[in-house]
Amino acid sequence: TKEGLAELYEYKKKYSDADIEPFLKNSSQFFQSYVERGLRLIEMEREGKGRISSTGVSPQVEVSCIPTPTNVVSSAIGNSNGEEVGPSVYLERLKILRQRCGLDNAKQEDRASLATPLSKPSAPTVASSTDMLHSKLSQLRESREQYQHIDLDSNQTHAGIGSTTSSSTASNIDDLKKRLERIKSSRK
């Protein structure tokens, strides 16, 4: 996103008579303010670099990390033109807020790679199904491991029940793995 903002900044600088406002009006208020803020930051950075070479002193940019009242947050999250907002939009917002506060985005980057573009309406359903199957698989593995750690005496007492439960758990896991593979292959 920084590259896109940098390109937009260069474009506005090169073609100062170009007006991007009509294009921004078709997007959410959050995106509009994000673009405006990003362009200002790039301008400050580039002007600051010019000052560094002439004065030898780097400019100080103050970033505030003060919580916003919830009514302001909810109005910023709300979309003014009625279009549906996907998870990738919220991940991007979270990333921006974390950057402002100087928090680590490394873990968030991993999650962002799971986010799907808004142009694929069926993708979020697939992703949530995949997550659900992964969750169910891990639950079944945990229950199988717990069952295997039961005392040997109780295993000998309930030998018939144990083999039935173990085989049904294994078949459930195999079934879930097959379903997960089908979902993954349909995503591609």
mmCIF file with all atom_site columns, N, CA and C in Angstrom, residues 117-182:
data_model
loop_
_atom_site.group_PDB
_atom_site.id
_atom_site.type_symbol
_atom_site.label_atom_id
_atom_site.label_alt_id
_atom_site.label_comp_id
_atom_site.label_asym_id
_atom_site.label_entity_id
_atom_site.label_seq_id
_atom_site.pdbx_PDB_ins_code
_atom_site.Cartn_x
_atom_site.Cartn_y
_atom_site.Cartn_z
_atom_site.occupancy
_atom_site.B_iso_or_equiv
_atom_site.pdbx_formal_charge
_atom_site.auth_seq_id
_atom_site.auth_comp_id
_atom_site.auth_asym_id
_atom_site.auth_atom_id
_atom_site.pdbx_PDB_model_num
ATOM 1   N N  . PRO A 1 117 ? -9.417  -11.271 -1.436 1.00 0.00 ? 117 PRO A N  1
ATOM 2   C CA . PRO A 1 117 ? -9.861  -10.023 -2.042 1.00 0.00 ? 117 PRO A CA 1
ATOM 3   C C  . PRO A 1 117 ? -11.378 -9.905  -2.014 1.00 0.00 ? 117 PRO A C  1
ATOM 4   N N  . LEU A 1 118 ? -11.867 -8.670  -2.010 1.00 0.00 ? 118 LEU A N  1
ATOM 5   C CA . LEU A 1 118 ? -13.304 -8.439  -1.949 1.00 0.00 ? 118 LEU A CA 1
ATOM 6   C C  . LEU A 1 118 ? -14.004 -8.848  -3.233 1.00 0.00 ? 118 LEU A C  1
ATOM 7   N N  . SER A 1 119 ? -13.273 -9.006  -4.329 1.00 0.00 ? 119 SER A N  1
ATOM 8   C CA . SER A 1 119 ? -13.895 -9.338  -5.600 1.00 0.00 ? 119 SER A CA 1
ATOM 9   C C  . SER A 1 119 ? -14.367 -10.784 -5.656 1.00 0.00 ? 119 SER A C  1
ATOM 10  N N  . LYS A 1 120 ? -13.986 -11.624 -4.702 1.00 0.00 ? 120 LYS A N  1
ATOM 11  C CA . LYS A 1 120 ? -14.424 -13.012 -4.680 1.00 0.00 ? 120 LYS A CA 1
ATOM 12  C C  . LYS A 1 120 ? -15.431 -13.196 -3.550 1.00 0.00 ? 120 LYS A C  1
ATOM 13  N N  . PRO A 1 121 ? -16.730 -13.122 -3.820 1.00 0.00 ? 121 PRO A N  1
ATOM 14  C CA . PRO A 1 121 ? -17.695 -13.228 -2.746 1.00 0.00 ? 121 PRO A CA 1
ATOM 15  C C  . PRO A 1 121 ? -17.741 -14.606 -2.099 1.00 0.00 ? 121 PRO A C  1
ATOM 16  N N  . SER A 1 122 ? -17.382 -15.671 -2.828 1.00 0.00 ? 122 SER A N  1
ATOM 17  C CA . SER A 1 122 ? -17.464 -16.998 -2.245 1.00 0.00 ? 122 SER A CA 1
ATOM 18  C C  . SER A 1 122 ? -16.233 -17.348 -1.424 1.00 0.00 ? 122 SER A C  1
ATOM 19  N N  . ALA A 1 123 ? -15.144 -16.637 -1.590 1.00 0.00 ? 123 ALA A N  1
ATOM 20  C CA . ALA A 1 123 ? -13.900 -16.965 -0.915 1.00 0.00 ? 123 ALA A CA 1
ATOM 21  C C  . ALA A 1 123 ? -13.993 -16.890 0.609  1.00 0.00 ? 123 ALA A C  1
ATOM 22  N N  . PRO A 1 124 ? -14.644 -15.865 1.222  1.00 0.00 ? 124 PRO A N  1
ATOM 23  C CA . PRO A 1 124 ? -14.710 -15.848 2.677  1.00 0.00 ? 124 PRO A CA 1
ATOM 24  C C  . PRO A 1 124 ? -15.408 -17.081 3.244  1.00 0.00 ? 124 PRO A C  1
ATOM 25  N N  . THR A 1 125 ? -16.421 -17.597 2.554  1.00 0.00 ? 125 THR A N  1
ATOM 26  C CA . THR A 1 125 ? -17.107 -18.795 3.017  1.00 0.00 ? 125 THR A CA 1
ATOM 27  C C  . THR A 1 125 ? -16.154 -19.972 2.996  1.00 0.00 ? 125 THR A C  1
ATOM 28  N N  . VAL A 1 126 ? -15.364 -20.092 1.939  1.00 0.00 ? 126 VAL A N  1
ATOM 29  C CA . VAL A 1 126 ? -14.405 -21.176 1.835  1.00 0.00 ? 126 VAL A CA 1
ATOM 30  C C  . VAL A 1 126 ? -13.359 -21.056 2.932  1.00 0.00 ? 126 VAL A C  1
ATOM 31  N N  . ALA A 1 127 ? -12.875 -19.837 3.153  1.00 0.00 ? 127 ALA A N  1
ATOM 32  C CA . ALA A 1 127 ? -11.867 -19.636 4.189  1.00 0.00 ? 127 ALA A CA 1
ATOM 33  C C  . ALA A 1 127 ? -12.418 -20.009 5.556  1.00 0.00 ? 127 ALA A C  1
ATOM 34  N N  . SER A 1 128 ? -13.647 -19.625 5.842  1.00 0.00 ? 128 SER A N  1
ATOM 35  C CA . SER A 1 128 ? -14.206 -19.956 7.147  1.00 0.00 ? 128 SER A CA 1
ATOM 36  C C  . SER A 1 128 ? -14.462 -21.456 7.249  1.00 0.00 ? 128 SER A C  1
ATOM 37  N N  . SER A 1 129 ? -14.833 -22.104 6.157  1.00 0.00 ? 129 SER A N  1
ATOM 38  C CA . SER A 1 129 ? -15.006 -23.554 6.161  1.00 0.00 ? 129 SER A CA 1
ATOM 39  C C  . SER A 1 129 ? -13.674 -24.234 6.402  1.00 0.00 ? 129 SER A C  1
ATOM 40  N N  . THR A 1 130 ? -12.641 -23.712 5.778  1.00 0.00 ? 130 THR A N  1
ATOM 41  C CA . THR A 1 130 ? -11.307 -24.269 5.969  1.00 0.00 ? 130 THR A CA 1
ATOM 42  C C  . THR A 1 130 ? -10.872 -24.106 7.418  1.00 0.00 ? 130 THR A C  1
ATOM 43  N N  . ASP A 1 131 ? -11.088 -22.932 7.962  1.00 0.00 ? 131 ASP A N  1
ATOM 44  C CA . ASP A 1 131 ? -10.747 -22.704 9.367  1.00 0.00 ? 131 ASP A CA 1
ATOM 45  C C  . ASP A 1 131 ? -11.518 -23.648 10.277 1.00 0.00 ? 131 ASP A C  1
ATOM 46  N N  . MET A 1 132 ? -12.809 -23.818 9.966  1.00 0.00 ? 132 MET A N  1
ATOM 47  C CA . MET A 1 132 ? -13.639 -24.702 10.776 1.00 0.00 ? 132 MET A CA 1
ATOM 48  C C  . MET A 1 132 ? -13.106 -26.129 10.711 1.00 0.00 ? 132 MET A C  1
ATOM 49  N N  . LEU A 1 133 ? -12.735 -26.587 9.508  1.00 0.00 ? 133 LEU A N  1
ATOM 50  C CA . LEU A 1 133 ? -12.217 -27.945 9.371  1.00 0.00 ? 133 LEU A CA 1
ATOM 51  C C  . LEU A 1 133 ? -10.885 -28.109 10.091 1.00 0.00 ? 133 LEU A C  1
ATOM 52  N N  . HIS A 1 134 ? -10.020 -27.103 9.997  1.00 0.00 ? 134 HIS A N  1
ATOM 53  C CA . HIS A 1 134 ? -8.758  -27.165 10.738 1.00 0.00 ? 134 HIS A CA 1
ATOM 54  C C  . HIS A 1 134 ? -9.021  -27.250 12.235 1.00 0.00 ? 134 HIS A C  1
ATOM 55  N N  . SER A 1 135 ? -9.965  -26.467 12.700 1.00 0.00 ? 135 SER A N  1
ATOM 56  C CA . SER A 1 135 ? -10.310 -26.475 14.116 1.00 0.00 ? 135 SER A CA 1
ATOM 57  C C  . SER A 1 135 ? -10.842 -27.842 14.534 1.00 0.00 ? 135 SER A C  1
ATOM 58  N N  . LYS A 1 136 ? -11.742 -28.384 13.720 1.00 0.00 ? 136 LYS A N  1
ATOM 59  C CA . LYS A 1 136 ? -12.332 -29.688 14.028 1.00 0.00 ? 136 LYS A CA 1
ATOM 60  C C  . LYS A 1 136 ? -11.259 -30.767 14.014 1.00 0.00 ? 136 LYS A C  1
ATOM 61  N N  . LEU A 1 137 ? -10.341 -30.683 13.044 1.00 0.00 ? 137 LEU A N  1
ATOM 62  C CA . LEU A 1 137 ? -9.247  -31.653 12.973 1.00 0.00 ? 137 LEU A CA 1
ATOM 63  C C  . LEU A 1 137 ? -8.392  -31.611 14.233 1.00 0.00 ? 137 LEU A C  1
ATOM 64  N N  . SER A 1 138 ? -8.050  -30.409 14.671 1.00 0.00 ? 138 SER A N  1
ATOM 65  C CA . SER A 1 138 ? -7.214  -30.301 15.868 1.00 0.00 ? 138 SER A CA 1
ATOM 66  C C  . SER A 1 138 ? -7.957  -30.797 17.104 1.00 0.00 ? 138 SER A C  1
ATOM 67  N N  . GLN A 1 139 ? -9.272  -30.546 17.159 1.00 0.00 ? 139 GLN A N  1
ATOM 68  C CA . GLN A 1 139 ? -10.058 -31.056 18.285 1.00 0.00 ? 139 GLN A CA 1
ATOM 69  C C  . GLN A 1 139 ? -10.052 -32.579 18.295 1.00 0.00 ? 139 GLN A C  1
ATOM 70  N N  . LEU A 1 140 ? -10.223 -33.175 17.119 1.00 0.00 ? 140 LEU A N  1
ATOM 71  C CA . LEU A 1 140 ? -10.220 -34.633 17.043 1.00 0.00 ? 140 LEU A CA 1
ATOM 72  C C  . LEU A 1 140 ? -8.856  -35.207 17.402 1.00 0.00 ? 140 LEU A C  1
ATOM 73  N N  . ARG A 1 141 ? -7.798  -34.547 16.958 1.00 0.00 ? 141 ARG A N  1
ATOM 74  C CA . ARG A 1 141 ? -6.453  -35.012 17.313 1.00 0.00 ? 141 ARG A CA 1
ATOM 75  C C  . ARG A 1 141 ? -6.242  -34.947 18.820 1.00 0.00 ? 141 ARG A C  1
ATOM 76  N N  . GLU A 1 142 ? -6.678  -33.837 19.428 1.00 0.00 ? 142 GLU A N  1
ATOM 77  C CA . GLU A 1 142 ? -6.531  -33.693 20.879 1.00 0.00 ? 142 GLU A CA 1
ATOM 78  C C  . GLU A 1 142 ? -7.310  -34.772 21.614 1.00 0.00 ? 142 GLU A C  1
ATOM 79  N N  . SER A 1 143 ? -8.535  -35.024 21.173 1.00 0.00 ? 143 SER A N  1
ATOM 80  C CA . SER A 1 143 ? -9.338  -36.039 21.856 1.00 0.00 ? 143 SER A CA 1
ATOM 81  C C  . SER A 1 143 ? -8.721  -37.420 21.671 1.00 0.00 ? 143 SER A C  1
ATOM 82  N N  . ARG A 1 144 ? -8.141  -37.667 20.492 1.00 0.00 ? 144 ARG A N  1
ATOM 83  C CA . ARG A 1 144 ? -7.495  -38.960 20.263 1.00 0.00 ? 144 ARG A CA 1
ATOM 84  C C  . ARG A 1 144 ? -6.273  -39.098 21.155 1.00 0.00 ? 144 ARG A C  1
ATOM 85  N N  . GLU A 1 145 ? -5.479  -38.018 21.264 1.00 0.00 ? 145 GLU A N  1
ATOM 86  C CA . GLU A 1 145 ? -4.299  -38.061 22.126 1.00 0.00 ? 145 GLU A CA 1
ATOM 87  C C  . GLU A 1 145 ? -4.693  -38.259 23.584 1.00 0.00 ? 145 GLU A C  1
ATOM 88  N N  . GLN A 1 146 ? -5.741  -37.598 24.022 1.00 0.00 ? 146 GLN A N  1
ATOM 89  C CA . GLN A 1 146 ? -6.212  -37.770 25.397 1.00 0.00 ? 146 GLN A CA 1
ATOM 90  C C  . GLN A 1 146 ? -6.657  -39.207 25.622 1.00 0.00 ? 146 GLN A C  1
ATOM 91  N N  . TYR A 1 147 ? -7.320  -39.755 24.638 1.00 0.00 ? 147 TYR A N  1
ATOM 92  C CA . TYR A 1 147 ? -7.808  -41.121 24.769 1.00 0.00 ? 147 TYR A CA 1
ATOM 93  C C  . TYR A 1 147 ? -6.636  -42.094 24.834 1.00 0.00 ? 147 TYR A C  1
ATOM 94  N N  . GLN A 1 148 ? -5.583  -41.832 24.068 1.00 0.00 ? 148 GLN A N  1
ATOM 95  C CA . GLN A 1 148 ? -4.427  -42.723 24.050 1.00 0.00 ? 148 GLN A CA 1
ATOM 96  C C  . GLN A 1 148 ? -3.633  -42.641 25.347 1.00 0.00 ? 148 GLN A C  1
ATOM 97  N N  . HIS A 1 149 ? -3.753  -41.553 26.081 1.00 0.00 ? 149 HIS A N  1
ATOM 98  C CA . HIS A 1 149 ? -3.012  -41.381 27.330 1.00 0.00 ? 149 HIS A CA 1
ATOM 99  C C  . HIS A 1 149 ? -3.749  -41.934 28.549 1.00 0.00 ? 149 HIS A C  1
ATOM 100 N N  . ILE A 1 150 ? -4.890  -42.536 28.327 1.00 0.00 ? 150 ILE A N  1
ATOM 101 C CA . ILE A 1 150 ? -5.643  -43.105 29.453 1.00 0.00 ? 150 ILE A CA 1
ATOM 102 C C  . ILE A 1 150 ? -4.858  -44.279 30.029 1.00 0.00 ? 150 ILE A C  1
ATOM 103 N N  . ASP A 1 151 ? -5.011  -44.481 31.298 1.00 0.00 ? 151 ASP A N  1
ATOM 104 C CA . ASP A 1 151 ? -4.318  -45.529 32.032 1.00 0.00 ? 151 ASP A CA 1
ATOM 105 C C  . ASP A 1 151 ? -4.485  -46.888 31.350 1.00 0.00 ? 151 ASP A C  1
ATOM 106 N N  . LEU A 1 152 ? -3.428  -47.716 31.337 1.00 0.00 ? 152 LEU A N  1
ATOM 107 C CA . LEU A 1 152 ? -3.482  -49.033 30.702 1.00 0.00 ? 152 LEU A CA 1
ATOM 108 C C  . LEU A 1 152 ? -4.552  -49.926 31.319 1.00 0.00 ? 152 LEU A C  1
ATOM 109 N N  . ASP A 1 153 ? -4.767  -49.817 32.615 1.00 0.00 ? 153 ASP A N  1
ATOM 110 C CA . ASP A 1 153 ? -5.774  -50.642 33.273 1.00 0.00 ? 153 ASP A CA 1
ATOM 111 C C  . ASP A 1 153 ? -7.158  -50.369 32.711 1.00 0.00 ? 153 ASP A C  1
ATOM 112 N N  . SER A 1 154 ? -7.495  -49.100 32.532 1.00 0.00 ? 154 SER A N  1
ATOM 113 C CA . SER A 1 154 ? -8.823  -48.784 32.004 1.00 0.00 ? 154 SER A CA 1
ATOM 114 C C  . SER A 1 154 ? -8.921  -49.192 30.539 1.00 0.00 ? 154 SER A C  1
ATOM 115 N N  . ASN A 1 155 ? -7.807  -49.173 29.796 1.00 0.00 ? 155 ASN A N  1
ATOM 116 C CA . ASN A 1 155 ? -7.821  -49.637 28.408 1.00 0.00 ? 155 ASN A CA 1
ATOM 117 C C  . ASN A 1 155 ? -8.096  -51.133 28.344 1.00 0.00 ? 155 ASN A C  1
ATOM 118 N N  . GLN A 1 156 ? -7.512  -51.893 29.271 1.00 0.00 ? 156 GLN A N  1
ATOM 119 C CA . GLN A 1 156 ? -7.736  -53.337 29.275 1.00 0.00 ? 156 GLN A CA 1
ATOM 120 C C  . GLN A 1 156 ? -9.172  -53.656 29.661 1.00 0.00 ? 156 GLN A C  1
ATOM 121 N N  . THR A 1 157 ? -9.750  -52.880 30.552 1.00 0.00 ? 157 THR A N  1
ATOM 122 C CA . THR A 1 157 ? -11.120 -53.102 30.982 1.00 0.00 ? 157 THR A CA 1
ATOM 123 C C  . THR A 1 157 ? -12.100 -52.814 29.854 1.00 0.00 ? 157 THR A C  1
ATOM 124 N N  . HIS A 1 158 ? -11.842 -51.752 29.104 1.00 0.00 ? 158 HIS A N  1
ATOM 125 C CA . HIS A 1 158 ? -12.757 -51.324 28.041 1.00 0.00 ? 158 HIS A CA 1
ATOM 126 C C  . HIS A 1 158 ? -12.146 -51.555 26.661 1.00 0.00 ? 158 HIS A C  1
ATOM 127 N N  . ALA A 1 159 ? -11.540 -52.700 26.431 1.00 0.00 ? 159 ALA A N  1
ATOM 128 C CA . ALA A 1 159 ? -10.832 -52.956 25.171 1.00 0.00 ? 159 ALA A CA 1
ATOM 129 C C  . ALA A 1 159 ? -11.762 -52.887 23.971 1.00 0.00 ? 159 ALA A C  1
ATOM 130 N N  . GLY A 1 160 ? -12.935 -53.461 24.076 1.00 0.00 ? 160 GLY A N  1
ATOM 131 C CA . GLY A 1 160 ? -13.875 -53.458 22.949 1.00 0.00 ? 160 GLY A CA 1
ATOM 132 C C  . GLY A 1 160 ? -14.343 -52.060 22.609 1.00 0.00 ? 160 GLY A C  1
ATOM 133 N N  . ILE A 1 161 ? -14.658 -51.271 23.611 1.00 0.00 ? 161 ILE A N  1
ATOM 134 C CA . ILE A 1 161 ? -15.139 -49.903 23.404 1.00 0.00 ? 161 ILE A CA 1
ATOM 135 C C  . ILE A 1 161 ? -14.022 -49.045 22.831 1.00 0.00 ? 161 ILE A C  1
ATOM 136 N N  . GLY A 1 162 ? -12.807 -49.219 23.318 1.00 0.00 ? 162 GLY A N  1
ATOM 137 C CA . GLY A 1 162 ? -11.672 -48.413 22.881 1.00 0.00 ? 162 GLY A CA 1
ATOM 138 C C  . GLY A 1 162 ? -11.374 -48.586 21.410 1.00 0.00 ? 162 GLY A C  1
ATOM 139 N N  . SER A 1 163 ? -11.406 -49.803 20.913 1.00 0.00 ? 163 SER A N  1
ATOM 140 C CA . SER A 1 163 ? -11.081 -50.011 19.499 1.00 0.00 ? 163 SER A CA 1
ATOM 141 C C  . SER A 1 163 ? -12.152 -49.424 18.600 1.00 0.00 ? 163 SER A C  1
ATOM 142 N N  . THR A 1 164 ? -13.418 -49.490 19.022 1.00 0.00 ? 164 THR A N  1
ATOM 143 C CA . THR A 1 164 ? -14.503 -48.917 18.225 1.00 0.00 ? 164 THR A CA 1
ATOM 144 C C  . THR A 1 164 ? -14.377 -47.397 18.172 1.00 0.00 ? 164 THR A C  1
ATOM 145 N N  . THR A 1 165 ? -14.148 -46.776 19.328 1.00 0.00 ? 165 THR A N  1
ATOM 146 C CA . THR A 1 165 ? -14.031 -45.324 19.386 1.00 0.00 ? 165 THR A CA 1
ATOM 147 C C  . THR A 1 165 ? -12.804 -44.851 18.616 1.00 0.00 ? 165 THR A C  1
ATOM 148 N N  . SER A 1 166 ? -11.688 -45.558 18.760 1.00 0.00 ? 166 SER A N  1
ATOM 149 C CA . SER A 1 166 ? -10.463 -45.181 18.074 1.00 0.00 ? 166 SER A CA 1
ATOM 150 C C  . SER A 1 166 ? -10.631 -45.256 16.560 1.00 0.00 ? 166 SER A C  1
ATOM 151 N N  . SER A 1 167 ? -11.278 -46.301 16.080 1.00 0.00 ? 167 SER A N  1
ATOM 152 C CA . SER A 1 167 ? -11.459 -46.430 14.629 1.00 0.00 ? 167 SER A CA 1
ATOM 153 C C  . SER A 1 167 ? -12.442 -45.388 14.105 1.00 0.00 ? 167 SER A C  1
ATOM 154 N N  . SER A 1 168 ? -13.486 -45.062 14.886 1.00 0.00 ? 168 SER A N  1
ATOM 155 C CA . SER A 1 168 ? -14.429 -44.039 14.424 1.00 0.00 ? 168 SER A CA 1
ATOM 156 C C  . SER A 1 168 ? -13.772 -42.657 14.430 1.00 0.00 ? 168 SER A C  1
ATOM 157 N N  . THR A 1 169 ? -12.916 -42.392 15.412 1.00 0.00 ? 169 THR A N  1
ATOM 158 C CA . THR A 1 169 ? -12.198 -41.118 15.445 1.00 0.00 ? 169 THR A CA 1
ATOM 159 C C  . THR A 1 169 ? -11.248 -41.024 14.256 1.00 0.00 ? 169 THR A C  1
ATOM 160 N N  . ALA A 1 170 ? -10.558 -42.117 13.955 1.00 0.00 ? 170 ALA A N  1
ATOM 161 C CA . ALA A 1 170 ? -9.643  -42.126 12.811 1.00 0.00 ? 170 ALA A CA 1
ATOM 162 C C  . ALA A 1 170 ? -10.405 -41.919 11.507 1.00 0.00 ? 170 ALA A C  1
ATOM 163 N N  . SER A 1 171 ? -11.571 -42.548 11.383 1.00 0.00 ? 171 SER A N  1
ATOM 164 C CA . SER A 1 171 ? -12.353 -42.368 10.152 1.00 0.00 ? 171 SER A CA 1
ATOM 165 C C  . SER A 1 171 ? -12.891 -40.936 10.064 1.00 0.00 ? 171 SER A C  1
ATOM 166 N N  . ASN A 1 172 ? -13.253 -40.347 11.220 1.00 0.00 ? 172 ASN A N  1
ATOM 167 C CA . ASN A 1 172 ? -13.686 -38.941 11.221 1.00 0.00 ? 172 ASN A CA 1
ATOM 168 C C  . ASN A 1 172 ? -12.557 -38.026 10.754 1.00 0.00 ? 172 ASN A C  1
ATOM 169 N N  . ILE A 1 173 ? -11.359 -38.293 11.221 1.00 0.00 ? 173 ILE A N  1
ATOM 170 C CA . ILE A 1 173 ? -10.214 -37.478 10.826 1.00 0.00 ? 173 ILE A CA 1
ATOM 171 C C  . ILE A 1 173 ? -9.956  -37.631 9.337  1.00 0.00 ? 173 ILE A C  1
ATOM 172 N N  . ASP A 1 174 ? -9.998  -38.871 8.846  1.00 0.00 ? 174 ASP A N  1
ATOM 173 C CA . ASP A 1 174 ? -9.791  -39.094 7.408  1.00 0.00 ? 174 ASP A CA 1
ATOM 174 C C  . ASP A 1 174 ? -10.857 -38.385 6.588  1.00 0.00 ? 174 ASP A C  1
ATOM 175 N N  . ASP A 1 175 ? -12.102 -38.457 7.053  1.00 0.00 ? 175 ASP A N  1
ATOM 176 C CA . ASP A 1 175 ? -13.202 -37.789 6.352  1.00 0.00 ? 175 ASP A CA 1
ATOM 177 C C  . ASP A 1 175 ? -12.986 -36.276 6.322  1.00 0.00 ? 175 ASP A C  1
ATOM 178 N N  . LEU A 1 176 ? -12.582 -35.711 7.446  1.00 0.00 ? 176 LEU A N  1
ATOM 179 C CA . LEU A 1 176 ? -12.334 -34.270 7.507  1.00 0.00 ? 176 LEU A CA 1
ATOM 180 C C  . LEU A 1 176 ? -11.157 -33.868 6.618  1.00 0.00 ? 176 LEU A C  1
ATOM 181 N N  . LYS A 1 177 ? -10.126 -34.700 6.574  1.00 0.00 ? 177 LYS A N  1
ATOM 182 C CA . LYS A 1 177 ? -8.986  -34.399 5.699  1.00 0.00 ? 177 LYS A CA 1
ATOM 183 C C  . LYS A 1 177 ? -9.420  -34.379 4.239  1.00 0.00 ? 177 LYS A C  1
ATOM 184 N N  . LYS A 1 178 ? -10.247 -35.334 3.845  1.00 0.00 ? 178 LYS A N  1
ATOM 185 C CA . LYS A 1 178 ? -10.730 -35.378 2.461  1.00 0.00 ? 178 LYS A CA 1
ATOM 186 C C  . LYS A 1 178 ? -11.564 -34.143 2.148  1.00 0.00 ? 178 LYS A C  1
ATOM 187 N N  . ARG A 1 179 ? -12.440 -33.762 3.078  1.00 0.00 ? 179 ARG A N  1
ATOM 188 C CA . ARG A 1 179 ? -13.265 -32.571 2.867  1.00 0.00 ? 179 ARG A CA 1
ATOM 189 C C  . ARG A 1 179 ? -12.402 -31.323 2.759  1.00 0.00 ? 179 ARG A C  1
ATOM 190 N N  . LEU A 1 180 ? -11.377 -31.240 3.595  1.00 0.00 ? 180 LEU A N  1
ATOM 191 C CA . LEU A 1 180 ? -10.468 -30.096 3.562  1.00 0.00 ? 180 LEU A CA 1
ATOM 192 C C  . LEU A 1 180 ? -9.751  -30.021 2.220  1.00 0.00 ? 180 LEU A C  1
ATOM 193 N N  . GLU A 1 181 ? -9.285  -31.149 1.709  1.00 0.00 ? 181 GLU A N  1
ATOM 194 C CA . GLU A 1 181 ? -8.611  -31.165 0.410  1.00 0.00 ? 181 GLU A CA 1
ATOM 195 C C  . GLU A 1 181 ? -9.556  -30.748 -0.710 1.00 0.00 ? 181 GLU A C  1
ATOM 196 N N  . ARG A 1 182 ? -10.823 -31.201 -0.656 1.00 0.00 ? 182 ARG A N  1
ATOM 197 C CA . ARG A 1 182 ? -11.798 -30.802 -1.675 1.00 0.00 ? 182 ARG A CA 1
ATOM 198 C C  . ARG A 1 182 ? -12.010 -29.297 -1.644 1.00 0.00 ? 182 ARG A C  1
#
